[in-house]
Short mmCIF file of C-alpha atoms and ligand atoms in Angstrom, two decimals:
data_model
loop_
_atom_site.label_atom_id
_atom_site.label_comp_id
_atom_site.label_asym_id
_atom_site.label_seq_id
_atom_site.Cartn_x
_atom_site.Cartn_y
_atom_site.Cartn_z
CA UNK A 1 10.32 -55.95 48.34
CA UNK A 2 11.31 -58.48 45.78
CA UNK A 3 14.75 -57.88 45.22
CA UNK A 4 17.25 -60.29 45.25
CA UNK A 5 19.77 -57.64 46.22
CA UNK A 6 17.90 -57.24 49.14
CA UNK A 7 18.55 -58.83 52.51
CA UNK A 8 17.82 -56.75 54.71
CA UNK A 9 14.43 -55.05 56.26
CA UNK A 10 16.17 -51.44 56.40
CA UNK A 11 14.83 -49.10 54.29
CA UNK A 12 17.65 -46.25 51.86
CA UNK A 13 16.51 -43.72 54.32
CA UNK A 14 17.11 -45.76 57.70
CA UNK A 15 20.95 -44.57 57.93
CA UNK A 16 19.25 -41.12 58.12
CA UNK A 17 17.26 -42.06 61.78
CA UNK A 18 19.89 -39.94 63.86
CA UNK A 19 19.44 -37.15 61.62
CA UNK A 20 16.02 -36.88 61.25
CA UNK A 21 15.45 -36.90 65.27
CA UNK A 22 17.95 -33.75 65.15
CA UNK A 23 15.84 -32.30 62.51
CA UNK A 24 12.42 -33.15 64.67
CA UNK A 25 14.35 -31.18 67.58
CA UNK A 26 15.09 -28.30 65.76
CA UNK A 27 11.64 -27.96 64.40
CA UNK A 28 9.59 -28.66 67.49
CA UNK A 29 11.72 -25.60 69.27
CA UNK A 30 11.02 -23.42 66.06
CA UNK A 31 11.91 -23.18 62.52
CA UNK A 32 14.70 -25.36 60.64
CA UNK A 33 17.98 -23.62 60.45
CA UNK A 34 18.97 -25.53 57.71
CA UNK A 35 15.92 -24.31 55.28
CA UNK A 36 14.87 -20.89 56.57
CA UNK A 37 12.52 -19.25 54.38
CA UNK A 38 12.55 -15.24 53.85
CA UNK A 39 9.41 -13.68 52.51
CA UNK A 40 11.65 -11.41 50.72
CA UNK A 41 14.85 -9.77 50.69
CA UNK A 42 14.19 -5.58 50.79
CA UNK A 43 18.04 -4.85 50.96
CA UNK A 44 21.79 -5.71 52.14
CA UNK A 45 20.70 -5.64 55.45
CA UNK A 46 17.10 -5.83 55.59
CA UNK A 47 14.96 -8.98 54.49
CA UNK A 48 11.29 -10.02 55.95
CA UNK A 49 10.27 -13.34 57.67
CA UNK A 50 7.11 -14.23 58.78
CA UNK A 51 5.55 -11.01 57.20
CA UNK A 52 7.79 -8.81 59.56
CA UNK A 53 11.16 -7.34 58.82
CA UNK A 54 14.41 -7.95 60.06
CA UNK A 55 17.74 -7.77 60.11
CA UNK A 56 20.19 -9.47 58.03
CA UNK A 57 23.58 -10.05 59.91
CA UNK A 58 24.02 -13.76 58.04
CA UNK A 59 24.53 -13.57 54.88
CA UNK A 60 28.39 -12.93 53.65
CA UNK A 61 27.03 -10.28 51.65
CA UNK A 62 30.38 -8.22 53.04
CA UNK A 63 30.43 -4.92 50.83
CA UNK A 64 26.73 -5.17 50.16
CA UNK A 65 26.76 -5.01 46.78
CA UNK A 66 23.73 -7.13 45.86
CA UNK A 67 21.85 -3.95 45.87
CA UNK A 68 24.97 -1.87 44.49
CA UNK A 69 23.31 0.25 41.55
CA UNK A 70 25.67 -0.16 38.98
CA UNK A 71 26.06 -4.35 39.85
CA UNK A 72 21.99 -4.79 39.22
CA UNK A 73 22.46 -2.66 35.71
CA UNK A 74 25.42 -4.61 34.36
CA UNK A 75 23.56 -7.81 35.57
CA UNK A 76 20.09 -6.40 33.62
CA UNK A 77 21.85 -4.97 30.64
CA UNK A 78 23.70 -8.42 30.74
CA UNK A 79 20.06 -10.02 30.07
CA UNK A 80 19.23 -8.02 27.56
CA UNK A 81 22.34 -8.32 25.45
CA UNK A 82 22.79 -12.10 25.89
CA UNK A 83 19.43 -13.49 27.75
CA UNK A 84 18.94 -15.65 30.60
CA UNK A 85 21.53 -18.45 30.47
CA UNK A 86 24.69 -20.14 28.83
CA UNK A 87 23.21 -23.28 28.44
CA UNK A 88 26.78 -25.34 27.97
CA UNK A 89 29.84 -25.57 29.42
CA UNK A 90 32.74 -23.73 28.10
CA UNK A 91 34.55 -26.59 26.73
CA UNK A 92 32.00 -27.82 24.88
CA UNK A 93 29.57 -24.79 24.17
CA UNK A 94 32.39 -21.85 24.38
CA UNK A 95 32.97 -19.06 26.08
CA UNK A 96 31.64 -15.69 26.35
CA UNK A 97 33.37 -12.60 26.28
CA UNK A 98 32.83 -11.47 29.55
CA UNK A 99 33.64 -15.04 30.94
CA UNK A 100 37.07 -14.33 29.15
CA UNK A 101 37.37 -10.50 30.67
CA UNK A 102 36.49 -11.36 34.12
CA UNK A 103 39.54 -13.51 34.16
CA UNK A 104 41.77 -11.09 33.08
CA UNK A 105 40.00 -8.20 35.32
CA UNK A 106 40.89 -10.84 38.36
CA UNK A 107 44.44 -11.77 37.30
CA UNK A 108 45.38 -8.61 36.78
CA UNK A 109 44.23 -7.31 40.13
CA UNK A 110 45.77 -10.15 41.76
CA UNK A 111 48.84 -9.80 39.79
CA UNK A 112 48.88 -13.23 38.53
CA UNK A 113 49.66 -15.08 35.05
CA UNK A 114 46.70 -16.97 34.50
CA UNK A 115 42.96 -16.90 36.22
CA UNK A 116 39.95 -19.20 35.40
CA UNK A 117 36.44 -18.57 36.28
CA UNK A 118 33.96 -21.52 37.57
CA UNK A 119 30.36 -21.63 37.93
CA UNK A 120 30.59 -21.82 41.72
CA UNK A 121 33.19 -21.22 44.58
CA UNK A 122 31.95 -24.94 45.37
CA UNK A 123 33.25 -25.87 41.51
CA UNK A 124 36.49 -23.97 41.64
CA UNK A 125 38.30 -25.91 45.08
CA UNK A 126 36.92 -28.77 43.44
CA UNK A 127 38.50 -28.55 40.31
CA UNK A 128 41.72 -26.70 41.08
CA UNK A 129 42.45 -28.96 44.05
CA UNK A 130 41.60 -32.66 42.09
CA UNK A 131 43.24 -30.79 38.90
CA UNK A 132 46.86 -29.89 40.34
CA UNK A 133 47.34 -32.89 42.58
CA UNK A 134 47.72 -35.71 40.92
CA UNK A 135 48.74 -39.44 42.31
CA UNK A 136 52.13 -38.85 43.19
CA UNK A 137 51.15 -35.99 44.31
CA UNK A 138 50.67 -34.98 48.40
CA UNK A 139 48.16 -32.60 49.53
CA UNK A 140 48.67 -31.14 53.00
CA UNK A 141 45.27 -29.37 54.27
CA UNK A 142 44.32 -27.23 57.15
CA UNK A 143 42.34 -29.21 59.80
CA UNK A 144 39.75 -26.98 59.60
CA UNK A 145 39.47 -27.30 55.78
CA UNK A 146 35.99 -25.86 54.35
CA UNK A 147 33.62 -28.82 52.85
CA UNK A 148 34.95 -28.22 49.21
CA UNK A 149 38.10 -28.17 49.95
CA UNK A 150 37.83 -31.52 51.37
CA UNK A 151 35.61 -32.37 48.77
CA UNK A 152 38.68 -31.84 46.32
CA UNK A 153 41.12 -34.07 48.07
CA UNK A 154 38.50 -36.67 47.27
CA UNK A 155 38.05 -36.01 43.76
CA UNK A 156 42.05 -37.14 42.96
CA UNK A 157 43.94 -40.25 44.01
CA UNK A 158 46.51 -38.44 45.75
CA UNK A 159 46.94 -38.52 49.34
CA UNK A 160 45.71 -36.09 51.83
CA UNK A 161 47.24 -35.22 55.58
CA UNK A 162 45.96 -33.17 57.71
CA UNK A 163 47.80 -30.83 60.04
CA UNK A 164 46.62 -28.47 62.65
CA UNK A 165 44.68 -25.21 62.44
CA UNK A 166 46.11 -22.35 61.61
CA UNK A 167 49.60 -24.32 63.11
CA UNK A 168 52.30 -23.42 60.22
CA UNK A 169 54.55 -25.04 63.00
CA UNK A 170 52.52 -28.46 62.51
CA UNK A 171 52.82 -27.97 58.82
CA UNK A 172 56.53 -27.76 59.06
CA UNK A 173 56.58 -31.22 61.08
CA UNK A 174 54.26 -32.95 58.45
CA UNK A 175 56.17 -32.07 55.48
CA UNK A 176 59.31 -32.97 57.31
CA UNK A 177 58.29 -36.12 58.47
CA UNK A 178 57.03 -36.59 54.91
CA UNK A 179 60.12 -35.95 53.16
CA UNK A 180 60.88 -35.98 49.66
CA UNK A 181 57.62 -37.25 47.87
CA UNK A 182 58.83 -39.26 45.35
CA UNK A 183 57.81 -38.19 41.30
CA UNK A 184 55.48 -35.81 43.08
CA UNK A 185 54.86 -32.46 45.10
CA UNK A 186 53.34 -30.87 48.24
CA UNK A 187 50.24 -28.57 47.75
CA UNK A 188 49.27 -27.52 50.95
CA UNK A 189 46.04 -25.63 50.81
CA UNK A 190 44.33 -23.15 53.13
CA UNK A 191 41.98 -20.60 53.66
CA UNK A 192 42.43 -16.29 54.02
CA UNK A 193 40.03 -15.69 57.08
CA UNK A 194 38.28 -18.63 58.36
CA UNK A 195 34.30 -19.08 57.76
CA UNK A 196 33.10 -20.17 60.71
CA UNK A 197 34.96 -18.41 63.54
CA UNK A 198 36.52 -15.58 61.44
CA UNK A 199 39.98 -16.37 62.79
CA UNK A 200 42.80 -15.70 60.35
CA UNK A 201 45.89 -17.59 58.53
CA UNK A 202 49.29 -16.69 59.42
CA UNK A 203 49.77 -16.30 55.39
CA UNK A 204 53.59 -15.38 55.45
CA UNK A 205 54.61 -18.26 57.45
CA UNK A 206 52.58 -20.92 55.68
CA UNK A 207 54.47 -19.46 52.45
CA UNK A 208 58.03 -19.70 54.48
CA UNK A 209 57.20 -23.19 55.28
CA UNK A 210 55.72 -23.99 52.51
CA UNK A 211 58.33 -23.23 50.02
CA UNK A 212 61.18 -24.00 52.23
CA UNK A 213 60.20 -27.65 51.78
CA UNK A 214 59.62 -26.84 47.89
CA UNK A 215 55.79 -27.23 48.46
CA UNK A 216 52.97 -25.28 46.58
CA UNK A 217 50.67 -23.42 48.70
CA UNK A 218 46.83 -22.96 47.39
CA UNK A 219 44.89 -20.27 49.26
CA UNK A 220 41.02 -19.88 49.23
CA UNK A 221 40.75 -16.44 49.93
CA UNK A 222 36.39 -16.99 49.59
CA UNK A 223 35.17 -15.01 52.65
CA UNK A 224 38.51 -12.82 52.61
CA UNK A 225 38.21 -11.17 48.99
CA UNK A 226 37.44 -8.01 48.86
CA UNK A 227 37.29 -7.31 52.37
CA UNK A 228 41.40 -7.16 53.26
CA UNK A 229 44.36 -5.76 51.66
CA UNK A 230 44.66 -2.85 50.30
CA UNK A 231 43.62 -2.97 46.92
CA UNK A 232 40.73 -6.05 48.32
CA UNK A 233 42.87 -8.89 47.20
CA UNK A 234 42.72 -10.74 50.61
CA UNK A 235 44.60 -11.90 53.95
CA UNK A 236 47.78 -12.69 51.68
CA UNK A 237 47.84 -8.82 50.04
CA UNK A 238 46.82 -7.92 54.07
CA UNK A 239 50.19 -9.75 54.78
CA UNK A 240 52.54 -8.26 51.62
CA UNK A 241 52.93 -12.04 50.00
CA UNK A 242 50.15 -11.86 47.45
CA UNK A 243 52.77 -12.52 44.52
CA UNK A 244 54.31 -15.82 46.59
CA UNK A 245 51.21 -17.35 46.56
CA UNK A 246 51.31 -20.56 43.86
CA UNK A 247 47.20 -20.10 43.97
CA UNK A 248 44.32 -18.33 45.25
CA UNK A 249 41.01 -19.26 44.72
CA UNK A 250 37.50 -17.20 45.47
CA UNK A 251 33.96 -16.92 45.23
CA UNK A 252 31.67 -14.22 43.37
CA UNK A 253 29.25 -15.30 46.08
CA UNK A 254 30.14 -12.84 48.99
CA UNK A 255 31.81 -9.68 48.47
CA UNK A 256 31.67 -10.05 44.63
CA UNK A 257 27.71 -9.83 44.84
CA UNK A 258 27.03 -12.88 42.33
CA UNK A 259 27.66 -16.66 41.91
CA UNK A 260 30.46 -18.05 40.45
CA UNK A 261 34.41 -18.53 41.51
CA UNK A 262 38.05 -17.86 40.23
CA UNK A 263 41.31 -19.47 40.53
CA UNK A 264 44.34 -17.78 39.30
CA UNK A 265 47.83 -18.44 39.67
CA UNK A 266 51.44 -17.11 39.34
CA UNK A 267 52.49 -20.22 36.77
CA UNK A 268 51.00 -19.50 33.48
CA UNK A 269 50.81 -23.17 33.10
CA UNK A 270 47.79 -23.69 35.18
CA UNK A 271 45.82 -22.66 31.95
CA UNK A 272 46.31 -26.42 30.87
CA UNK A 273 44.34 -28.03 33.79
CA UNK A 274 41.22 -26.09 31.39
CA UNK A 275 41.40 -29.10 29.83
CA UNK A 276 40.95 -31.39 32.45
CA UNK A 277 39.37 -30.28 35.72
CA UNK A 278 36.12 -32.31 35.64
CA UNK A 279 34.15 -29.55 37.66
CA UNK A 280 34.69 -26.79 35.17
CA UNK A 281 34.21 -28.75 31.94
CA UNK A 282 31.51 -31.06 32.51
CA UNK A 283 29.16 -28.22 33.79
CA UNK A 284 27.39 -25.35 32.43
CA UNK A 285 29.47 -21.98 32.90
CA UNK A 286 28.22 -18.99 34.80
CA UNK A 287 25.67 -16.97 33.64
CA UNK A 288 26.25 -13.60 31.49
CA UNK A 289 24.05 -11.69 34.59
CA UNK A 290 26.36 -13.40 37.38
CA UNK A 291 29.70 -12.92 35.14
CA UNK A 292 29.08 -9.41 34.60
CA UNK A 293 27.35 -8.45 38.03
CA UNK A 294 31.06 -10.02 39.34
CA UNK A 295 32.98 -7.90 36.69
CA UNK A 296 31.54 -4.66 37.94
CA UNK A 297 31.55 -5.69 41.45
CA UNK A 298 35.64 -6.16 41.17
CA UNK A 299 36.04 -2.73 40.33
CA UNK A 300 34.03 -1.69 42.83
CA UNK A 301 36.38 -3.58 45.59
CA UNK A 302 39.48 -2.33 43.76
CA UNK A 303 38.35 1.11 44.58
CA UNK A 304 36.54 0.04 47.51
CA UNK A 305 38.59 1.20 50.71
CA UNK A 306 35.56 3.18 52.20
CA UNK A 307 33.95 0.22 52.21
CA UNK A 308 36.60 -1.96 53.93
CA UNK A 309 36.94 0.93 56.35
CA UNK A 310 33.40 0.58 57.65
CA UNK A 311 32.92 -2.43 57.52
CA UNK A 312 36.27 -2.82 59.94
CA UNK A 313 34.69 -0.14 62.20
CA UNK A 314 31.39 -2.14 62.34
CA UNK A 315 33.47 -5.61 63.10
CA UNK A 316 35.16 -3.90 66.39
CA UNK A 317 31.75 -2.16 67.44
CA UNK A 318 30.10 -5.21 67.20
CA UNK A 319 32.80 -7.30 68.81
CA UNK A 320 33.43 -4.99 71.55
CA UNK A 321 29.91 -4.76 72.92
CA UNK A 322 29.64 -8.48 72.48
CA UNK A 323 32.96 -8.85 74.78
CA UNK A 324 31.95 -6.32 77.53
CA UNK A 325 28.59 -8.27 77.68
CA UNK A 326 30.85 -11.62 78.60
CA UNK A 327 29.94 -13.46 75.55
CA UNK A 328 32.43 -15.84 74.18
CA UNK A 329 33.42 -14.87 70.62
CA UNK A 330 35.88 -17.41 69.12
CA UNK A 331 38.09 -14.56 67.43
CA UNK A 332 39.42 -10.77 67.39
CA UNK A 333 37.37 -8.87 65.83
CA UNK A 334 36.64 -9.40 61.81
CA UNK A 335 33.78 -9.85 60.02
CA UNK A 336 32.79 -13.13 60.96
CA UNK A 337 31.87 -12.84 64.52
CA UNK A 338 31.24 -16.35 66.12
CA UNK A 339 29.42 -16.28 69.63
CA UNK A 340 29.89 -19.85 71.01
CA UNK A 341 26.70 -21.57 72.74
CA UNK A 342 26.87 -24.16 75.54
CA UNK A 343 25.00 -26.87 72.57
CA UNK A 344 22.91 -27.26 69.91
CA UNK A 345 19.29 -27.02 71.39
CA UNK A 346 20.50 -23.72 73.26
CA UNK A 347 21.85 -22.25 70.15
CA UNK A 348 18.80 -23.54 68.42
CA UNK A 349 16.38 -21.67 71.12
CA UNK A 350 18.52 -18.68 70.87
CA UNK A 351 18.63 -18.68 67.14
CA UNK A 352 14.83 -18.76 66.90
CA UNK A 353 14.46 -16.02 69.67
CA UNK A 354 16.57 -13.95 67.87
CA UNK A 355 14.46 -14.04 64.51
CA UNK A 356 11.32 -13.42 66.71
CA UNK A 357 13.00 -10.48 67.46
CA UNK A 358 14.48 -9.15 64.35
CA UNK A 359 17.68 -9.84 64.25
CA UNK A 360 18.85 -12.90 61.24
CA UNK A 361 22.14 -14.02 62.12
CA UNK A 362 23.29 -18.28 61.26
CA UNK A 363 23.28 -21.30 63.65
CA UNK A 364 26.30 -23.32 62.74
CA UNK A 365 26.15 -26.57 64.20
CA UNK A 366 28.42 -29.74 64.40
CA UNK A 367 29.71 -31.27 62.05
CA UNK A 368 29.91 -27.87 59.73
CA UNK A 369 32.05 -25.94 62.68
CA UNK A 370 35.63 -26.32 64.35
CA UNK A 371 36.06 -28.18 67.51
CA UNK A 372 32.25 -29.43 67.64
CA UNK A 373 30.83 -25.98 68.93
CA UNK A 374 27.57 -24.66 68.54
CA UNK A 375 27.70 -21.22 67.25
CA UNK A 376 25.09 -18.22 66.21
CA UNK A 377 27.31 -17.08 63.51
CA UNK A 378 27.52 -13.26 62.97
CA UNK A 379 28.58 -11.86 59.17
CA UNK A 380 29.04 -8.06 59.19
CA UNK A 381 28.50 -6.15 55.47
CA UNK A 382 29.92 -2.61 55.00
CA UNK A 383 26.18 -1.73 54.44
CA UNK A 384 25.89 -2.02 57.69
CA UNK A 385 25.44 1.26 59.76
CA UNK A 386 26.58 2.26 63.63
CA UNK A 387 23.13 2.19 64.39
CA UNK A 388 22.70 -1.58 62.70
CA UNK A 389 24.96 -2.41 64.95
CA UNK A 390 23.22 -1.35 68.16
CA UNK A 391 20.19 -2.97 66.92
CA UNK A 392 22.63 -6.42 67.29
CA UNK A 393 23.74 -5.60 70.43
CA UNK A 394 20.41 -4.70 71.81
CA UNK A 395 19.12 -8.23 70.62
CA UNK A 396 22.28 -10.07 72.20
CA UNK A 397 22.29 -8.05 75.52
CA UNK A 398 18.11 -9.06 75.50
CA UNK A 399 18.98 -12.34 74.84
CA UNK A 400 21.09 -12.57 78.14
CA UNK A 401 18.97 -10.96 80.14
CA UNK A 402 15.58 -13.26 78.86
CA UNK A 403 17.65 -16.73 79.46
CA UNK A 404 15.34 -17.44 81.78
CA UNK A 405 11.82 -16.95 80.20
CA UNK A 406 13.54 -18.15 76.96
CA UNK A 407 14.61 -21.47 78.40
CA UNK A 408 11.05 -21.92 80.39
CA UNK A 409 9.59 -21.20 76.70
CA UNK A 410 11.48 -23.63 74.92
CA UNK A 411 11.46 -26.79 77.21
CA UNK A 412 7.47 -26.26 76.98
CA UNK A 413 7.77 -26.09 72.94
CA UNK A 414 10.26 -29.78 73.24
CA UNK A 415 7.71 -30.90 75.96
CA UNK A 416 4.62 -30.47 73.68
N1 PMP B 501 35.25 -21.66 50.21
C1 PMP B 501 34.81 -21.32 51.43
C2 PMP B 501 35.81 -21.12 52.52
C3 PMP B 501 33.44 -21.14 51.67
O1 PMP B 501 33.02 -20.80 52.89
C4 PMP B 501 32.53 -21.36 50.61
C5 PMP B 501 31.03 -21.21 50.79
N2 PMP B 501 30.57 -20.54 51.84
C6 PMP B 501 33.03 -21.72 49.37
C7 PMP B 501 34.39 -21.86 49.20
C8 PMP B 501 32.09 -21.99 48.22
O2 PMP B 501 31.60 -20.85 47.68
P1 PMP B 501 30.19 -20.80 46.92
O3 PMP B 501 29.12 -20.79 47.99
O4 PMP B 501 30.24 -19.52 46.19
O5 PMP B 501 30.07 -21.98 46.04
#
C-alpha cells in the first residue's frame, strides 16, 4: 500500500486475530452465539430455528408483553396516526406528544419531578451519566458496571473509581478515602438486579452511604422495571427508598415491550441537561410505535401484580430444580438465572445442544460477564407457564445426563 502513514505490514483487521480464532471455535462446534438467527418469532415464549420450534428462555422479554394485545394496537394505531418514523431528534425536529406523555406517565409512577425519554436504554446511561458528571465531578461505579454504563464514564472528563460488587461497605471506603471533592460531587451509579447473574443491589444501604458522604446515587433499574416493587417500579420501590433515589434510569426494551429508555429524577433541575446530553440530542428520538407500545405497556406493569406473581413462582421452580440437579446457579432465585460452565467451549457445546433440543436460553461469555465465567444465561417472562418450566428442566437434567455423548460429539465437530 502506498501510504506514507503506513509502516507497517499489519493489516486494520490484524488486532482482531485473537478474536476471530474464538469466533472460528464457536462456529466449528455449531452456530455463533453472538449472531443467532430465528426463522421467526411465534410468541413470548415460542420462536423457530432451523425450521423447528423452540423455546425462548433468553430474551428479557419479562412480562411478555411483545405479544400483549392492547401493546401491538397502540403500536399499529400509532402507525396509522403518525407513520413509520420521527425522522429528527427532538431538539432539532421536536417532540411528539406521546414522547412528552410517556415522560410524565413514568415520573409520575416513579414519583419523581422530572423524566426524559431516549431512543435506547444504551442512549439514556450514556447521556444521563456524561450529562450530570462533569470535570470536577467524581463518579463512583459498581465493578460490575453494565457496558453503557461504562460507556458513560467515558463520554465526560470526570473521573471514574471503581469499587466492589454489590460491596456498599467498599463504597463507603472509596468515598472516604476520597474525601471532599473539591468544586464537585460524587455520583455513584448502580444497577436494580444485575444482568448477568441476576444477583441484586443492597439499594437502602448504597442510599445510606451514599448520602451520608453527600453523594448522588444513579440507579439503572433496566432488567428490574416492572418486574419488583409493588407498583413495578424496581429493586429500590422492592426496598421502600424509591423517593431517595437522586436517579433511576430504564429501558422500554424488556418488560416495557419496545425500544427506547427513561431517566427521571427527584431534582426538577435535571430537565436542563435536555439541552446538553449529546446522546439524546444529536440522535433521532424514538419512534411513535415504540413510544406508545411503552406507554401502554407502563400501565400494564402498574396494574401488573399477577404478572410479577408468576413470573416469581416460575423463577423459584426453575431455580429449585436447577439446584437439586447440582448445577451451580450464581444467585437466589430471580429472573435471571445464571448456570455457570467450567469454560467457554463447554458452554458453547452445551449452548448448541440445547437449541438442538428446543430449549433458547444465552451463552454469556468473558469479557461481557462477572468474574470471567462462562454462563448459559436463563431469562424467565411471566408468559411463561409451570409446564414451560419443566420443559427447561427436562433439557438441563438431559444435558447432564448426555455429557458424555455430547462431549464425544463436539471434540469430533473441533477435530474436523
Ligand atoms: N442497562 C442494562 C443493565 C442493560 O442490561 C442494558 C441492555 N441489556 C441496557 C441498560 C441497555 O438497554 P437497551 O438494550 O434497551 O439499549
Amino acid at each position: 500500500m502506498n501510504n506514507v502513514l503506513k509502516n507497517t505490514p499489519l493489516s486494520i483487521f490484524d488486532k482482531y486475530a485473537p478474536l476471530q480464532s474464538r469466533v472460528d471455535l464457536m462456529m466449528k462446534i455449531g452456530k455463533d452465539a453472538l449472531g443467532l438467527k430465528f426463522d421467526d418469532i411465534i410468541s413470548a415464549t415460542r420462536g423457530k430455528i432451523d425450521g423447528r420450534e423452540i423455546l425462548l428462555a433468553g430474551t428479557n422479554n419479562y412480562l411478555g408483553l411483545t405479544f400483549d394485545n392492547d401493546c401491538m394496537t397502540a403500536a399499529k394505531n400509532a402507525v396509522d396516526r403518525h407513520g413509520t418514523g420521527t425522522t429528527g431528534s427532538r431538539v432539532a425536529n421536536g417532540s411528539y406528544d406521546e414522547h412528552i406523555q410517556l415522560e410524565k406517565i413514568l415520573a409520575d409512577h416513579l414519583g419523581m419531578e422530572s423524566c426524559v425519554v431516549f431512543t435506547t436504554g444504551y442512549q439514556t446511561n450514556l447521556a444521563a451519566i456524561s450529562g450530570l458528571a462533569g470535570d470536577n465531578d467524581v463518579i463512583f461505579m459498581d465493578a460490575d458496571a453494565h457496558a453503557c454504563v461504562i460507556d458513560g464514564t467515558r463520554l465526560t472528563s470526570s473521573s471514574t473509581i471503581r469499587f466492589r460488587h454489590n460491596n456498599p461497605e467498599d463504597l463507603d471506603k472509596r468515598l472516604k478515602r476520597q474525601g471532599d471533592i473539591s468544586n464537585g460531587n460524587a455520583l455513584v451509579v448502580i444497577e436494580g438486579m444485575y444482568s448477568m447473574f441476576g444477583d441484586i443491589a443492597p439499594v437502602d444501604e448504597f442510599v445510606d452511604v451514599t448520602h451520608r458522604h453527600g453523594g448522588y446515587l444513579y440507579i439503572d433499574e433496566a432488567h428490574s422495571y416492572g418486574v419488583f416493587g409493588p407498583t413495578g417500579c424496581g429493586i429500590a420501590e422492592d426496598q421502600g427508598v424509591l423517593d431517595k433515589i437522586d436517579f433511576i434510569s430504564g429501558t422500554f426494551s424488556k418488560s416495557l415491550a419496545s425500544v427506547g429508555g427513561f431517566c427521571a429524577s427527584r431534582h426538577k433541575e435535571f430537565e436542563i441537561l435536555r439541552k446538553v446530553m449529546r446522546p439524546y440530542m444529536f440522535t433521532a428520538s424514538a419512534t411513535p410505535s415504540n413510544i406508545c407500545a411503552a406507554l401502554m405497556a407502563v400501565e400494564k406493569v402498574k396494574e401488573g401484580q399477577n404478572l410479577r406473581n408468576n413470573l416469581k413462582k416460575r423463577s423459584i421452580q426453575l431455580h429449585s430444580g436447577l439446584s437439586e440437579m447440582g448445577y451451580d446457579i450464581c444467585a437466589d432465585a430471580s429472573p435471571v438465572i445464571a448456570v455457570r460452565r467450567a469454560n467457554e467451549a463447554v458452554a458453547a457445546m452445551e449452548w448448541n445442544w440445547l437449541i438442538e433440543n428446543g430449549v433458547y436460553v444465552n451463552l454469556a461469555v468473558p469479557p461481557g460477564t462477572p468474574q470471567s465465567s462462562s454462563l448459559l444465561r436463563i431469562s424467565l417472562s411471566a408468559a411463561h407457564t409451570e409446564a414451560d418450566i419443566n420443559i427447561l428442566l427436562k433439557a438441563f437434567s438431559d444435558l447432564k445426563s448426555n455429557q458424555q455423548e455430547l462431549i464425544s460429539k463436539m471434540s469430533s465437530r473441533l477435530t474436523k
